[in-house]
Short mmCIF file of C-alpha atoms in Angstrom, two decimals:
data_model
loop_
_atom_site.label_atom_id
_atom_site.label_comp_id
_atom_site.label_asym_id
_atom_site.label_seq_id
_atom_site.Cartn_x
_atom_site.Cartn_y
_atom_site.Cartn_z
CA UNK A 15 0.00 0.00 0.00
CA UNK A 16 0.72 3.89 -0.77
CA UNK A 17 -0.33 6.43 1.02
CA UNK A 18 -1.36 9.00 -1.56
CA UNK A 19 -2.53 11.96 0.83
CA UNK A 20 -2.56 13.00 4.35
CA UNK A 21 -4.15 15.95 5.50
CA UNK A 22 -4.32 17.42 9.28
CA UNK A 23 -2.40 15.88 12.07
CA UNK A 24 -3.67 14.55 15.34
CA UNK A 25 -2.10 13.10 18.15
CA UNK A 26 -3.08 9.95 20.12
CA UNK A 27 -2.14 6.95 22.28
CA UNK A 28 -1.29 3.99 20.44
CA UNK A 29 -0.51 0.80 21.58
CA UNK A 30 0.68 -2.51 19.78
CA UNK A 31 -0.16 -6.43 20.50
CA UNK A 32 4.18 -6.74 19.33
CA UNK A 33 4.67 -4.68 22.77
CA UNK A 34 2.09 -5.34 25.11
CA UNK A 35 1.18 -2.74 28.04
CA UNK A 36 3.43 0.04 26.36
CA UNK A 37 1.61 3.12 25.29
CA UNK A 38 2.74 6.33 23.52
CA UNK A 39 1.22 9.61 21.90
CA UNK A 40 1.86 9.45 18.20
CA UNK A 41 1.18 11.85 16.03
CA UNK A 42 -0.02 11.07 12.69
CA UNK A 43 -2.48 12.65 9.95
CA UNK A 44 -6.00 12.30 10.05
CA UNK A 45 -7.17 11.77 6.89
CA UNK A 46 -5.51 9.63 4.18
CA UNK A 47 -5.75 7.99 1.06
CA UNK A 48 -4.12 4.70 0.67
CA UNK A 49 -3.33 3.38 -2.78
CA UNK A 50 -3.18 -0.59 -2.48
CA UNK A 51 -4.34 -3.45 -4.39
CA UNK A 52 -7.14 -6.33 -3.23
CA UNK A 53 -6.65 -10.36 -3.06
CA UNK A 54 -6.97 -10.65 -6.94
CA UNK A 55 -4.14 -7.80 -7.71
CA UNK A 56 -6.83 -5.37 -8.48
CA UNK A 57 -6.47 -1.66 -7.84
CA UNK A 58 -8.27 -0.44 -5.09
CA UNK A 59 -8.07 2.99 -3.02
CA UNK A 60 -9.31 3.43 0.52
CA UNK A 61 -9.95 6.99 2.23
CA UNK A 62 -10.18 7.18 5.47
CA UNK A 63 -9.97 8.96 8.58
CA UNK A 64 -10.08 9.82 12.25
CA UNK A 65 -9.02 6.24 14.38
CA UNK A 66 -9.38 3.83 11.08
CA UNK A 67 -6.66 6.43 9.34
CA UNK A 68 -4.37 5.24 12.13
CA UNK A 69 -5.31 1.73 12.15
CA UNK A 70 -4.21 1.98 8.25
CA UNK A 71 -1.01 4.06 9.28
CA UNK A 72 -0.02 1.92 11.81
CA UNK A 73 -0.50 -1.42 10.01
CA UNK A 74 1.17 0.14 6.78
CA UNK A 75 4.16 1.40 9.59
CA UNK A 76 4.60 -2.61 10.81
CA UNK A 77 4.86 -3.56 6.47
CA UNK A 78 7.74 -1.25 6.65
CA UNK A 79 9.03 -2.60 9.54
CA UNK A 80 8.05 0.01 11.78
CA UNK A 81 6.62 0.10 15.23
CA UNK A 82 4.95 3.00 17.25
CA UNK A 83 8.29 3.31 19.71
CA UNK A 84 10.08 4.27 16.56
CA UNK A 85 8.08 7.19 16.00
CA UNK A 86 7.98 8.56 19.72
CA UNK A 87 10.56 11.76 20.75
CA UNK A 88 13.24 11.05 22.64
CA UNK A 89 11.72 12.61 26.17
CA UNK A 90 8.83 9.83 25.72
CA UNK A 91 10.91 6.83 24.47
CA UNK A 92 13.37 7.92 27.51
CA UNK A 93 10.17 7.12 30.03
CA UNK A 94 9.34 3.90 28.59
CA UNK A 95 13.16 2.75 28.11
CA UNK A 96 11.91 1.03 31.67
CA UNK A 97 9.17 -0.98 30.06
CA UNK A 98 11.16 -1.68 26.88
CA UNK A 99 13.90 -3.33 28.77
CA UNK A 100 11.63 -5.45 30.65
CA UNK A 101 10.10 -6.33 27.70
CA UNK A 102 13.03 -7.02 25.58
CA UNK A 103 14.63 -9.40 29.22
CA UNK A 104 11.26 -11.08 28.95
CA UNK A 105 11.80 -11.80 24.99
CA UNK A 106 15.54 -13.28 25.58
CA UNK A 107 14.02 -15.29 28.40
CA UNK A 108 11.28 -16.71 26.63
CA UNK A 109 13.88 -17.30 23.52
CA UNK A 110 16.35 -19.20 25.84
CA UNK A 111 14.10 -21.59 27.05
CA UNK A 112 13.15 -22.90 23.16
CA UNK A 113 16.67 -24.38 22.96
#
């Protein structure tokens, strides 16, 4: 998928299911149009806007292998380093025990 336009910006907490129970205000436009094609390669185009504009954005984000921490300012990625560790401890854990 493209996204062709974004107008306006709002900010909002977003979460993600990759890093559960961390939360951050991203800011991101509020109305799009997303070039993309369907299950049969056909052309399609979505607008949309307000929370399904971010739903797009952020799914679109993870295709480019981006998450929501990546788009958070230093101040707020500084007060969740906490979480992020814990996280990423948890991960290595959890990896360790498979072999």
């Amino acid at each position: 998928p493209v996204i062709e336009i974004g107008q306006g910006m709002a900010t909002a907490e977003e979460g993600c299911l990759s890093l559960p129970e961390v939360f951050g205000d991203i800011m991101r436009p509020e109305r799009i149009t997303v070039c993309a094609r369907d299950l049969d390669g056909e052309a399609m185009t979505i607008d949309a806007d307000g929370w399904f504009a971010r739903v797009l954005l952020h799914e679109i984000d993870h295709l480019d292998g981006v998450l929501f921490i990546d788009r958070l300012g230093r101040l707020q990625r500084a007060r969740l380093r906490g979480q992020l560790n814990r996280l990423a401890r948890l991960t290595r854990e959890g990896m360790e025990g498979l072999g």
